[in-house]
Coordinates of C-alpha atoms in Angstrom, one line a residue:
X1 CA -33.9 51.2 29.7
X2 CA -34.1 51.9 25.8
X3 CA -32.5 55.1 25.6
X4 CA -29.4 53.2 27.1
X5 CA -29.5 50.1 25.4
X6 CA -27.7 51.4 21.9
X7 CA -25.1 54.0 23.4
X8 CA -24.4 50.7 26.0
X9 CA -23.9 48.2 22.7
X10 CA -21.9 51.1 21.2
X11 CA -19.5 51.4 24.0
X12 CA -19.0 47.8 24.7
X13 CA -18.2 47.2 21.1
X14 CA -15.6 50.2 21.2
X15 CA -14.1 48.6 24.2
X16 CA -13.8 45.3 22.6
X17 CA -12.2 46.7 19.3
X18 CA -9.7 48.7 21.1
X19 CA -8.5 45.7 23.6
X20 CA -8.4 43.1 20.4
X21 CA -6.0 46.3 18.8
X22 CA -4.0 46.4 21.6
X23 CA -3.6 43.0 22.1
X24 CA -2.4 42.3 18.3
X25 CA -0.3 45.6 18.2
X26 CA 1.1 45.4 21.8
X27 CA 0.9 42.3 23.2
X28 CA 0.8 39.7 20.5
X29 CA 2.8 40.9 17.5
X30 CA 3.2 37.5 16.0
X31 CA 1.4 38.3 13.2
X32 CA 4.1 40.8 11.9
X33 CA 6.3 37.3 11.2
X34 CA 3.6 35.9 8.7
X35 CA 4.0 38.9 6.5
X36 CA 6.6 39.4 3.6
X37 CA 8.3 41.7 5.7
X38 CA 11.1 43.4 4.4
X39 CA 12.9 44.0 7.5
X40 CA 12.7 40.3 8.8
X41 CA 14.1 37.2 7.1
X42 CA 12.7 33.9 8.1
X43 CA 15.1 30.7 8.1
X44 CA 14.0 27.0 8.8
X45 CA 15.5 24.4 10.3
X46 CA 14.4 21.1 9.1
X47 CA 14.3 18.0 11.2
X48 CA 15.4 14.6 10.3
X49 CA 12.6 12.3 9.6
X50 CA 12.3 9.6 12.0
X51 CA 13.5 6.2 11.4
X52 CA 11.8 2.9 10.9
X53 CA 12.4 -0.5 12.0
X54 CA 10.8 -3.8 11.5
X55 CA 9.2 -5.6 14.5
X56 CA 12.7 -6.9 15.5
X57 CA 14.2 -3.3 16.0
X58 CA 15.8 -4.1 12.5
X59 CA 16.8 -0.9 10.7
X60 CA 15.1 -0.4 7.2
X61 CA 15.0 3.2 6.6
X62 CA 17.3 6.1 7.9
X63 CA 18.5 9.7 6.7
X64 CA 21.3 11.1 4.6
X65 CA 22.1 14.5 4.0
X66 CA 20.9 16.7 1.1
X67 CA 21.0 20.2 0.1
X68 CA 18.5 22.3 -2.2
X69 CA 19.4 25.5 -4.0
X70 CA 16.9 28.1 -2.8
X71 CA 16.3 31.2 -4.5
X72 CA 14.9 34.5 -3.7
X73 CA 13.8 36.4 -7.2
X74 CA 13.9 39.6 -5.8
X75 CA 17.4 39.5 -4.9
X76 CA 19.3 38.3 -7.8
X77 CA 21.9 40.7 -8.9
X78 CA 24.4 40.8 -11.7
X79 CA 24.2 36.7 -12.0
X80 CA 26.8 35.2 -14.8
X81 CA 24.1 32.9 -15.9
X82 CA 26.5 30.8 -18.1
X83 CA 28.9 30.0 -15.3
X84 CA 26.0 29.3 -13.0
X85 CA 24.7 26.6 -15.7
X86 CA 27.6 25.3 -16.6
X87 CA 28.5 24.8 -12.9
X88 CA 25.0 22.9 -11.9
X89 CA 25.1 21.2 -15.4
X90 CA 21.8 22.7 -16.4
X91 CA 20.6 24.7 -19.5
X92 CA 19.8 28.2 -19.6
X93 CA 16.4 27.3 -20.6
X94 CA 16.1 25.6 -17.6
X95 CA 17.6 28.3 -15.6
X96 CA 15.0 30.9 -16.9
X97 CA 12.0 28.3 -16.4
X98 CA 13.3 27.7 -12.8
X99 CA 13.0 31.4 -12.2
X100 CA 10.2 32.3 -13.9
X101 CA 8.2 29.6 -11.8
X102 CA 10.0 31.1 -8.4
X103 CA 8.7 34.1 -9.0
X104 CA 5.1 33.0 -9.9
X105 CA 5.6 31.7 -6.1
X106 CA 6.9 35.0 -4.7
X107 CA 9.6 37.4 -5.4
X108 CA 10.4 38.0 -2.0
X109 CA 9.8 34.3 -0.3
X110 CA 12.5 31.4 -0.9
X111 CA 11.6 28.5 -3.2
X112 CA 13.4 25.6 -4.6
X113 CA 15.8 26.1 -7.6
X114 CA 17.5 22.7 -8.0
X115 CA 16.5 20.0 -4.9
X116 CA 18.6 17.1 -3.6
X117 CA 22.4 18.0 -4.4
X118 CA 24.8 15.2 -3.0
X119 CA 27.7 16.2 -1.2
X120 CA 30.1 16.3 -4.0
X121 CA 27.6 18.6 -5.9
X122 CA 27.2 20.6 -2.7
X123 CA 30.8 20.7 -2.2
X124 CA 31.7 22.1 -5.9
X125 CA 28.8 25.0 -5.7
X126 CA 29.7 26.1 -1.9
X127 CA 32.9 27.5 -3.5
X128 CA 31.3 30.0 -5.7
X129 CA 28.2 30.5 -4.1
X130 CA 29.2 34.2 -2.8
X131 CA 29.2 35.0 -6.9
X132 CA 25.7 34.1 -7.0
X133 CA 23.4 36.8 -4.8
X134 CA 20.0 35.9 -4.2
X135 CA 20.7 31.8 -4.3
X136 CA 21.6 30.1 -0.8
X137 CA 21.7 26.4 0.4
X138 CA 18.8 24.7 2.6
X139 CA 19.9 21.3 4.3
X140 CA 17.5 18.6 4.6
X141 CA 17.6 14.9 5.2
X142 CA 16.5 12.4 2.3
X143 CA 15.9 9.1 3.3
X144 CA 18.8 6.3 3.2
X145 CA 17.6 2.8 2.5
X146 CA 19.3 -0.2 4.3
X147 CA 17.5 -2.3 2.3
X148 CA 16.9 -2.9 -1.4
X149 CA 13.1 -4.6 -0.4
X150 CA 9.9 -3.5 0.8
X151 CA 9.7 -0.1 -1.7
X152 CA 5.5 -0.7 -1.2
X153 CA 5.6 -0.5 2.0
X154 CA 7.9 2.6 2.6
X155 CA 6.6 4.3 0.0
X156 CA 8.7 7.7 -1.0
X157 CA 9.4 11.2 -0.4
X158 CA 8.7 14.1 -2.7
X159 CA 8.3 17.7 -2.8
X160 CA 4.9 19.3 -2.0
X161 CA 2.7 20.6 -5.0
X162 CA 1.1 24.3 -4.7
X163 CA -2.2 22.8 -4.0
X164 CA -1.2 21.1 -1.0
X165 CA 0.6 24.3 0.4
X166 CA -2.4 26.2 0.0
X167 CA -3.9 23.7 2.0
X168 CA -1.8 22.9 4.7
X169 CA -0.2 25.8 6.1
X170 CA 2.5 23.4 7.9
X171 CA 4.1 23.3 4.5
X172 CA 6.2 25.7 2.2
X173 CA 7.9 25.7 -1.4
X174 CA 10.6 23.2 -1.4
X175 CA 9.3 21.1 1.8
X176 CA 9.3 17.5 1.6
X177 CA 6.3 15.1 2.4
X178 CA 5.7 11.3 2.3
X179 CA 3.7 9.9 -0.4
X180 CA 2.6 6.0 -0.5
X181 CA 2.9 3.4 1.9
X182 CA 3.8 4.1 5.7
X183 CA 5.4 7.6 4.7
X184 CA 2.1 8.8 3.8
X185 CA 0.4 7.1 6.5
X186 CA 2.6 8.2 9.2
X187 CA 3.7 11.6 7.8
X188 CA 2.7 13.5 10.7
X189 CA 4.7 11.5 12.9
X190 CA 7.9 11.0 10.9
X191 CA 8.1 14.6 9.6
X192 CA 9.0 15.9 13.2
X193 CA 8.7 19.8 13.7
X194 CA 10.3 22.4 11.8
X195 CA 12.8 25.1 13.7
X196 CA 12.3 28.5 12.9
X197 CA 14.5 31.4 13.2
X198 CA 14.0 35.1 12.4
X199 CA 16.9 37.5 11.6
X200 CA 16.6 41.6 11.5
X201 CA 17.8 43.0 8.2
X202 CA 18.7 46.6 7.2
X203 CA 17.8 48.5 4.3
X204 CA 20.6 47.2 2.3
X205 CA 19.1 43.8 2.9
X206 CA 21.9 42.7 5.1
X207 CA 21.5 40.6 8.3
X208 CA 22.1 42.8 11.4
X209 CA 20.9 40.1 14.2
X210 CA 18.4 38.0 15.5
X211 CA 14.6 39.2 15.7
X212 CA 13.9 40.8 19.2
X213 CA 16.9 38.3 20.6
X214 CA 15.3 35.2 19.4
X215 CA 12.1 35.6 21.2
X216 CA 10.3 33.6 18.5
X217 CA 13.1 31.2 17.2
X218 CA 12.4 27.3 18.0
X219 CA 14.4 24.6 17.3
X220 CA 14.0 21.4 15.4
X221 CA 12.2 18.6 16.6
X222 CA 13.2 14.8 14.8
X223 CA 10.5 12.7 13.8
X224 CA 9.0 10.1 16.1
X225 CA 10.8 6.8 15.1
X226 CA 8.4 3.7 14.3
X227 CA 8.8 0.0 14.3
X228 CA 6.7 -1.7 11.9
X229 CA 4.8 -5.1 12.2
X230 CA 7.1 -6.4 9.3
X231 CA 9.6 -9.4 9.4
X232 CA 12.1 -7.9 7.2
X233 CA 14.0 -11.4 6.3
X234 CA 10.4 -12.7 5.3
X235 CA 9.7 -9.9 3.2
X236 CA 13.0 -9.8 1.4
X237 CA 12.4 -13.8 1.1
X238 CA 8.8 -13.5 -0.2
X239 CA 10.1 -11.0 -3.0
X240 CA 13.0 -12.9 -3.9
X241 CA 10.6 -15.9 -4.5
X242 CA 8.4 -13.9 -6.8
X243 CA 11.0 -12.7 -9.0
X244 CA 10.1 -13.3 -12.3
X245 CA 6.5 -13.7 -11.6
X246 CA 3.6 -11.3 -10.9
X247 CA 1.3 -11.4 -8.2
X248 CA 1.0 -10.8 -4.2
X249 CA 1.6 -12.3 -1.0
X250 CA 0.3 -11.1 2.5
X251 CA 1.4 -12.9 5.6
X252 CA -0.5 -11.9 8.9
X253 CA -0.4 -12.8 12.5
X254 CA -3.9 -14.1 13.5
X255 CA -3.7 -13.4 17.1
X256 CA -2.8 -9.7 16.6
X257 CA -3.5 -8.9 12.8
X258 CA -0.2 -7.4 12.3
X259 CA 1.1 -7.9 9.0
X260 CA 4.4 -10.1 8.6
X261 CA 4.9 -9.4 5.0
X262 CA 3.4 -7.3 2.4
X263 CA 5.0 -8.6 -1.2
X264 CA 3.9 -7.1 -4.4
X265 CA 6.0 -8.1 -7.9
X266 CA 7.4 -7.1 -9.8
X267 CA 8.9 -4.6 -7.5
X268 CA 11.9 -2.0 -7.3
X269 CA 14.4 -1.0 -5.1
X270 CA 13.4 1.8 -3.0
X271 CA 17.0 3.5 -3.2
X272 CA 16.0 4.6 -7.1
X273 CA 13.4 7.5 -5.8
X274 CA 15.9 9.3 -3.8
X275 CA 18.0 12.3 -5.2
X276 CA 17.9 14.2 -8.5
X277 CA 17.1 11.4 -10.7
X278 CA 14.2 10.6 -8.5
X279 CA 11.6 12.2 -10.6
X280 CA 13.0 10.7 -13.9
X281 CA 13.2 7.2 -12.5
X282 CA 9.6 7.4 -10.9
X283 CA 8.6 8.3 -14.5
X284 CA 9.8 5.3 -16.0
X285 CA 8.1 3.3 -13.2
X286 CA 4.8 5.0 -13.7
X287 CA 4.9 4.6 -17.6
X288 CA 5.6 0.9 -17.2
X289 CA 1.9 0.2 -17.7
X290 CA 2.3 -3.8 -18.2
X291 CA 4.6 -4.9 -15.5
X292 CA 2.8 -1.9 -12.9
X293 CA 6.0 -1.9 -10.4
X294 CA 4.0 1.1 -8.6
X295 CA 0.9 -0.9 -8.4
X296 CA 0.3 -2.7 -5.1
X297 CA -1.1 -6.1 -5.8
X298 CA -1.4 -7.3 -2.4
X299 CA -3.7 -4.4 -1.6
X300 CA -5.3 -3.3 -4.7
X301 CA -5.5 -5.9 -7.4
X302 CA -9.1 -7.7 -7.1
X303 CA -9.3 -11.3 -8.6
X304 CA -11.9 -13.9 -8.3
X305 CA -10.9 -15.9 -5.1
X306 CA -11.3 -19.4 -6.5
X307 CA -11.4 -22.2 -4.3
X308 CA -10.4 -21.0 -0.9
X309 CA -13.8 -19.0 -1.0
X310 CA -15.5 -22.7 -0.4
X311 CA -14.2 -22.1 3.2
X312 CA -16.9 -19.7 3.4
X313 CA -19.6 -21.4 1.5
X314 CA -19.2 -24.5 3.8
X315 CA -19.3 -22.3 6.7
X316 CA -22.3 -20.6 6.1
X317 CA -23.9 -24.0 5.0
X318 CA -23.2 -25.2 8.2
X319 CA -24.3 -21.6 9.9
X320 CA -27.4 -21.9 7.8
X321 CA -28.3 -25.5 9.1
X322 CA -28.7 -26.6 5.0
X323 CA -26.1 -29.1 6.0
X324 CA -24.0 -31.0 8.4
X325 CA -20.8 -32.6 8.8
X326 CA -22.4 -35.9 7.4
X327 CA -24.1 -34.6 4.4
X328 CA -23.1 -36.2 1.0
X329 CA -23.3 -35.2 -2.2
X330 CA -22.7 -37.6 -5.2
X331 CA -19.7 -36.0 -7.6
X332 CA -19.1 -37.8 -11.1
X333 CA -16.2 -35.7 -12.3
X334 CA -18.4 -32.7 -12.7
X335 CA -22.0 -31.8 -11.5
X336 CA -25.2 -31.1 -14.0
X337 CA -27.2 -28.6 -11.8
X338 CA -29.8 -27.3 -14.0
X339 CA -30.8 -26.7 -17.7
X340 CA -27.9 -28.7 -19.0
X341 CA -25.2 -26.4 -17.9
X342 CA -22.1 -28.3 -16.3
X343 CA -19.4 -27.8 -13.7
X344 CA -16.5 -29.4 -13.8
X345 CA -15.0 -31.0 -10.7
X346 CA -11.9 -32.8 -9.2
X347 CA -13.4 -35.5 -7.2
X348 CA -15.2 -38.5 -8.0
X349 CA -17.8 -40.5 -5.6
X350 CA -19.5 -39.2 -2.5
X351 CA -18.1 -36.2 -0.8
X352 CA -19.1 -34.5 2.6
X353 CA -17.4 -31.6 4.2
X354 CA -14.4 -33.2 4.8
X355 CA -13.0 -34.8 1.9
X356 CA -15.3 -31.8 -0.2
X357 CA -12.5 -29.3 1.2
X358 CA -9.5 -31.7 0.8
X359 CA -10.5 -33.0 -2.9
X360 CA -12.0 -29.3 -3.6
X361 CA -15.3 -30.8 -4.9
X362 CA -17.0 -28.0 -6.9
X363 CA -19.9 -30.2 -7.0
X364 CA -20.4 -30.7 -3.0
X365 CA -20.2 -26.7 -2.4
X366 CA -22.3 -25.8 -5.5
X367 CA -25.1 -28.2 -3.8
X368 CA -24.3 -26.4 -0.4
X369 CA -24.9 -22.9 -1.8
X370 CA -27.7 -23.7 -3.7
X371 CA -29.4 -25.1 -0.5
X372 CA -28.4 -21.9 1.3
X373 CA -30.2 -19.9 -1.6
X374 CA -32.9 -22.1 -1.5
X375 CA -33.7 -22.0 2.2
X376 CA -35.8 -18.9 1.8
X377 CA -38.6 -18.2 -0.3
X378 CA -37.3 -15.1 -2.1
X379 CA -33.8 -15.5 -3.8
X380 CA -33.2 -11.7 -3.1
X381 CA -33.7 -11.9 0.8
X382 CA -31.5 -15.1 0.6
X383 CA -28.4 -13.7 -1.2
X384 CA -28.4 -10.5 1.5
X385 CA -28.4 -13.3 4.0
X386 CA -25.4 -15.0 2.4
X387 CA -23.8 -11.9 1.5
X388 CA -24.0 -10.5 5.2
X389 CA -22.2 -13.8 6.6
X390 CA -19.5 -13.3 3.9
X391 CA -18.9 -9.6 4.8
X392 CA -18.6 -10.3 8.6
X393 CA -15.1 -11.6 7.6
X394 CA -14.1 -8.3 6.4
X395 CA -14.9 -8.6 2.7
X396 CA -16.6 -6.4 -0.1
X397 CA -15.4 -3.3 1.7
X398 CA -12.0 -1.3 2.7
X399 CA -10.8 -3.2 5.6
X400 CA -9.4 0.2 7.7
X401 CA -5.9 -0.9 7.7
X402 CA -3.1 1.8 8.0
X403 CA -1.8 2.1 4.6
X404 CA -3.0 4.8 2.0
X405 CA -4.1 2.3 -0.8
X406 CA -6.7 -0.4 -1.4
X407 CA -10.0 -1.9 -3.0
X408 CA -13.1 -2.9 -1.9
X409 CA -13.3 -6.3 -3.8
X410 CA -17.0 -7.5 -4.2
X411 CA -19.3 -9.3 -2.6
X412 CA -22.3 -9.5 -4.5
X413 CA -26.1 -9.0 -2.7
X414 CA -29.6 -8.7 -4.0
X415 CA -28.7 -4.9 -5.6
X416 CA -26.0 -6.7 -7.3
X417 CA -28.5 -9.0 -9.4
X418 CA -31.5 -6.5 -9.7
X419 CA -28.8 -4.5 -12.1
X420 CA -27.5 -7.3 -13.6
X421 CA -31.2 -8.9 -14.4
X422 CA -33.9 -5.9 -14.0
X423 CA -36.2 -8.1 -15.5
X424 CA -36.0 -10.6 -12.7
X425 CA -35.8 -14.4 -13.3
X426 CA -32.6 -15.3 -11.3
X427 CA -32.1 -17.9 -9.0
X428 CA -29.6 -20.3 -7.0
X429 CA -28.6 -21.8 -10.1
X430 CA -28.2 -18.5 -12.0
X431 CA -25.6 -17.3 -9.4
X432 CA -24.0 -21.0 -8.4
X433 CA -20.6 -19.4 -9.4
X434 CA -20.2 -17.8 -6.5
X435 CA -20.0 -21.0 -4.3
X436 CA -16.5 -22.0 -5.9
X437 CA -14.7 -18.1 -5.8
X438 CA -16.1 -17.0 -9.3
X439 CA -19.0 -15.3 -10.4
X440 CA -19.5 -11.7 -9.2
X441 CA -17.0 -12.5 -6.2
X442 CA -13.8 -10.5 -6.1
X443 CA -11.4 -10.3 -3.4
X444 CA -7.6 -8.8 -2.6
X445 CA -4.7 -11.2 -1.6
X446 CA -5.0 -9.1 1.8
X447 CA -8.7 -9.9 2.0
X448 CA -7.9 -13.5 1.5
X449 CA -5.0 -13.4 4.1
X450 CA -7.3 -11.9 6.6
X451 CA -10.0 -14.5 5.7
X452 CA -7.6 -17.4 6.5
X453 CA -6.3 -15.5 9.9
X454 CA -10.4 -15.3 10.7
X455 CA -10.5 -19.0 10.2
X456 CA -7.2 -19.7 12.2
X457 CA -9.1 -17.6 15.1
X458 CA -12.0 -19.9 14.9
X459 CA -14.2 -16.9 14.2
X460 CA -13.0 -13.4 14.9
X461 CA -10.0 -11.2 13.5
X462 CA -8.0 -7.8 14.2
X463 CA -7.8 -5.1 11.5
X464 CA -4.9 -5.9 9.7
X465 CA -2.2 -3.2 10.3
X466 CA 1.8 -2.7 9.5
X467 CA 2.4 -0.3 13.0
X468 CA 3.7 -1.9 15.6
X469 CA 5.1 0.7 17.9
X470 CA 5.2 4.6 17.7
X471 CA 8.0 6.2 19.9
X472 CA 6.3 8.3 22.3
X473 CA 2.7 7.3 21.7
X474 CA 0.0 4.6 20.9
X475 CA -1.0 3.2 18.1
X476 CA -4.8 3.7 16.8
X477 CA -6.8 1.7 19.3
X478 CA -8.8 0.3 16.6
X479 CA -5.8 -2.5 15.7
X480 CA -6.7 -4.0 18.8
X481 CA -10.6 -4.2 18.5
X482 CA -11.8 -7.8 17.9
X483 CA -14.3 -8.6 15.3
X484 CA -16.6 -11.5 15.3
X485 CA -17.9 -13.1 12.3
X486 CA -21.9 -14.2 12.3
X487 CA -20.4 -18.1 12.1
X488 CA -20.4 -19.9 15.2
X489 CA -17.1 -21.2 16.8
X490 CA -18.1 -24.8 17.1
X491 CA -18.2 -24.9 12.9
X492 CA -14.8 -23.9 12.5
X493 CA -13.5 -27.3 14.0
X494 CA -14.4 -29.5 11.1
X495 CA -13.6 -26.9 8.6
X496 CA -9.9 -26.7 10.3
X497 CA -9.9 -30.5 9.9
X498 CA -10.6 -30.6 6.2
X499 CA -8.2 -28.0 5.6
X500 CA -5.5 -29.6 7.6
X501 CA -6.0 -32.9 5.3
X502 CA -5.3 -30.7 2.0
X503 CA -1.9 -31.4 2.8
X504 CA -1.8 -35.0 3.8
X505 CA -5.0 -36.1 1.2
X506 CA -5.9 -33.5 -0.7
X507 CA -4.8 -31.2 -3.3
X508 CA -1.8 -30.1 -1.8
X509 CA -0.1 -33.4 -1.3
X510 CA 3.8 -33.4 -1.1
X511 CA 3.9 -29.7 -0.2
X512 CA 4.0 -30.1 3.3
X513 CA 6.8 -29.5 5.6
X514 CA 8.1 -32.1 7.9
X515 CA 7.3 -31.1 12.0
X516 CA 4.9 -28.3 11.0
X517 CA 0.9 -29.0 10.6
X518 CA -0.1 -26.6 8.0
X519 CA -3.8 -25.9 7.1
X520 CA -4.6 -24.8 3.5
X521 CA -6.3 -24.3 0.5
X522 CA -5.6 -24.6 -3.0
X523 CA -7.3 -22.2 -5.8
X524 CA -6.9 -22.1 -9.5
X525 CA -9.2 -18.8 -10.7
X526 CA -9.9 -18.8 -14.5
X527 CA -8.8 -15.8 -16.4
X528 CA -10.3 -14.0 -19.5
X529 CA -8.9 -11.4 -21.6
X530 CA -10.4 -9.7 -24.5
X531 CA -8.3 -9.5 -27.4
X532 CA -9.2 -7.8 -30.6
X533 CA -12.9 -8.0 -29.2
X534 CA -13.0 -11.6 -28.6
X535 CA -13.2 -13.3 -25.5
X536 CA -9.9 -15.5 -24.8
X537 CA -8.9 -17.7 -22.1
X538 CA -5.6 -17.2 -20.5
X539 CA -3.5 -19.4 -18.2
X540 CA -5.5 -19.5 -14.7
X541 CA -4.2 -17.5 -11.8
X542 CA -2.4 -19.8 -8.9
X543 CA -3.9 -19.1 -5.6
X544 CA -3.1 -20.6 -2.2
X545 CA -4.2 -19.6 1.3
X546 CA -2.7 -21.4 4.3
X547 CA -2.1 -20.9 8.3
X548 CA -0.1 -22.7 11.0
X549 CA 0.4 -24.4 12.7
X550 CA -2.9 -25.8 13.0
X551 CA -3.0 -25.3 16.9
X552 CA -2.2 -22.1 18.4
X553 CA -1.7 -20.6 14.6
X554 CA 1.2 -18.2 14.0
X555 CA 0.9 -17.0 10.6
X556 CA -1.7 -16.8 7.9
X557 CA -0.9 -16.3 4.3
X558 CA -2.2 -15.8 0.8
X559 CA -0.3 -16.0 -2.3
X560 CA -1.7 -15.1 -5.9
X561 CA 0.6 -15.8 -9.3
X562 CA -1.0 -14.4 -11.8
X563 CA -1.3 -16.8 -15.0
X564 CA 0.5 -19.4 -12.9
X565 CA -1.9 -22.3 -13.2
X566 CA -3.1 -24.5 -10.9
X567 CA -2.7 -23.5 -7.2
X568 CA -0.3 -26.4 -6.0
X569 CA 1.9 -25.4 -9.0
X570 CA 3.7 -22.0 -7.9
X571 CA 1.4 -20.6 -4.9
X572 CA 1.2 -23.5 -2.9
X573 CA 5.0 -24.0 -2.8
X574 CA 5.6 -20.7 -1.9
X575 CA 2.9 -20.9 1.0
X576 CA 5.1 -23.6 2.4
X577 CA 8.1 -22.0 1.8
X578 CA 7.2 -18.7 3.8
X579 CA 5.6 -20.4 6.4
X580 CA 8.7 -22.5 7.3
X581 CA 10.9 -19.3 7.0
X582 CA 9.0 -17.3 9.2
X583 CA 8.7 -20.2 12.1
X584 CA 12.2 -21.8 11.7
X585 CA 14.2 -19.0 10.2
X586 CA 15.5 -21.6 7.9
X587 CA 14.3 -23.7 5.0
X588 CA 14.5 -27.8 5.1
X589 CA 12.1 -28.0 1.8
X590 CA 15.1 -27.0 -0.6
X591 CA 13.6 -28.8 -3.2
X592 CA 10.3 -26.9 -3.2
X593 CA 13.3 -23.5 -2.9
X594 CA 15.1 -24.7 -5.8
X595 CA 11.8 -25.0 -8.2
X596 CA 10.4 -21.5 -7.3
X597 CA 13.5 -19.6 -7.7
X598 CA 14.2 -21.3 -10.8
X599 CA 10.9 -21.0 -11.9
X600 CA 10.1 -18.0 -14.4
X601 CA 6.8 -17.0 -16.3
X602 CA 8.5 -14.7 -18.4
X603 CA 7.4 -16.6 -21.3
X604 CA 3.7 -16.3 -20.4
X605 CA 4.2 -12.5 -19.7
X606 CA 5.6 -12.2 -23.0
X607 CA 3.2 -13.8 -24.9
X608 CA 0.3 -11.6 -23.2
X609 CA 2.5 -8.5 -24.3
X610 CA 2.5 -9.9 -28.0
X611 CA 6.5 -10.9 -28.0
X612 CA 7.5 -14.0 -29.9
X613 CA 10.6 -14.6 -27.6
X614 CA 10.7 -14.1 -23.9
X615 CA 14.4 -13.0 -24.2
X616 CA 13.0 -10.0 -25.9
X617 CA 12.2 -8.7 -22.4
X618 CA 15.1 -6.5 -20.5
X619 CA 15.8 -7.8 -17.1
X620 CA 19.8 -7.4 -17.0
X621 CA 20.3 -3.8 -18.3
X622 CA 23.2 -1.6 -17.8
X623 CA 23.8 -0.8 -13.8
X624 CA 23.5 2.7 -14.3
X625 CA 19.6 2.6 -15.5
X626 CA 16.5 2.6 -13.5
X627 CA 15.7 -0.7 -15.0
X628 CA 18.3 -2.7 -13.4
X629 CA 16.7 -2.1 -10.1
X630 CA 13.3 -3.2 -11.3
X631 CA 12.9 -6.9 -10.7
X632 CA 10.8 -8.0 -13.9
X633 CA 9.7 -5.8 -16.6
X634 CA 7.5 -6.3 -19.4
X635 CA 6.9 -5.3 -23.1
X636 CA 4.0 -3.3 -24.5
X637 CA 0.8 -5.1 -24.7
X638 CA -1.0 -4.4 -28.1
X639 CA -5.0 -4.3 -28.2
X640 CA -5.2 -6.4 -25.0
X641 CA -7.8 -5.5 -22.0
X642 CA -7.3 -7.7 -19.0
X643 CA -10.6 -8.7 -17.3
X644 CA -11.1 -9.9 -13.7

């Protein structure tokens, strides 16, 4: 047996090798098509990307024809460079650089020489293309935006880079790919499938017919259409209300987690990132480091949530049993809680949960928080218990929504304070600012909106998402998974009662909409900056969170306006208007609408930018410039670093 083992292994190995070679050379010759074969020419047929619709079927993003000039460096012969450059309005230096770049990619394979010609440019060059051997057209489709809003949601289309080509074999030089927004998140769904045709060439490099009678040819398959959860009219209205302001608006349907609106301000018209000027326009937007129109404040901006966080402070106090609905604390327009430190307050007299919420009493919630922390012998353990409750609302981490950008926010725990106070000594009085949404607590607007959706649902939420329907497939099942908080359902009723009276008796009096029962909470987050090394207090951020109707809620919303002042000054009216717009499709509070549409914070932003006069900000330049499409721009900031 031993004598037969080695010969047997050699025979088996030889047979396997022969079978594999026979398969590759006779049965399957697709490897031939992947090589840079002089006898075969490959042409791609690029499909249209899937269309994008809103929740009601309104078309938001379609396609338009575009043409790339492709070049195969090895096939260039007798080019009249001067005529070529004049025709395409490029310099000779540009011509040389582009050819050199194409050679680096591959002398034999096609690469993009000049992308995204429009119809008139294509027609002019098509007449003379026969004179420029080695060049040909590649038809593609670019996005055609049917609306001038929602740029942060859609994202944009750009050419793939060499790094991605090396990583993903689907893409070739010149291919387009979605970046940011749903174009990136759902790239594999929207892009479709490229068609491929193979042609045989003779020794003179002329096409002589289809390779193997089209055996390996495939047809292009258009990308799948998608419906977003977005309410297009609500999104448009939100962006209008935020003109000449900075901040974010996020609206969610509580019972599903569907994102109804995702507004960031300032924003821009998505159409400026289409065509040959895309790169130039993108650079202008990118370099605007002050207004940051490419920065999605609804998803990325981390702010102290301010008074809306008192909702969680109260709920956790009820859950931990340190207070009940009748527990009362006395407020004297402020609360001296330890070592002479003082916390200002809006209220006066005795406060319980109900009037503590609608009066936004700092005294009440500071006491509730300290009782929660003091319940346990060790502050480190206590703050971890508190932190766990807060995080059960989806805070302090990425939320898992289907957009490619986001921030965690920050919910502190014992590890946080061990780093801040390595020698110990901290206690409930040290970190009491957390009780009112200051201190180390940071949240994004979408987290605030999800918090209110959770309260509206009395203790549970669904992961926020922007996709509603994909033609031909199902959406990710994680968006239908219910997330339960650590707070018992019974504690939400008294909290909701207090939030309802915010509009009737409290800090949002006068902001209600007749016939709509709204529950809300004002917020004013302190805002500091370092100017020339000094800590300076700037105008507070205006925050408001709400849901409506009180019974069977259909919308939960969070608004943050940077440097907007009190929560009921700007953010509150915007919340009322957005809620009425969604529920009724019209506005009856035209007084609030007029106030907000006419309200501009340009003076405040100009001051931050070191400008003496807001009129120095260019908001209405010539129509042929990219800035005409940017809703609000701002001057550079000198020696200013904004802190959260």
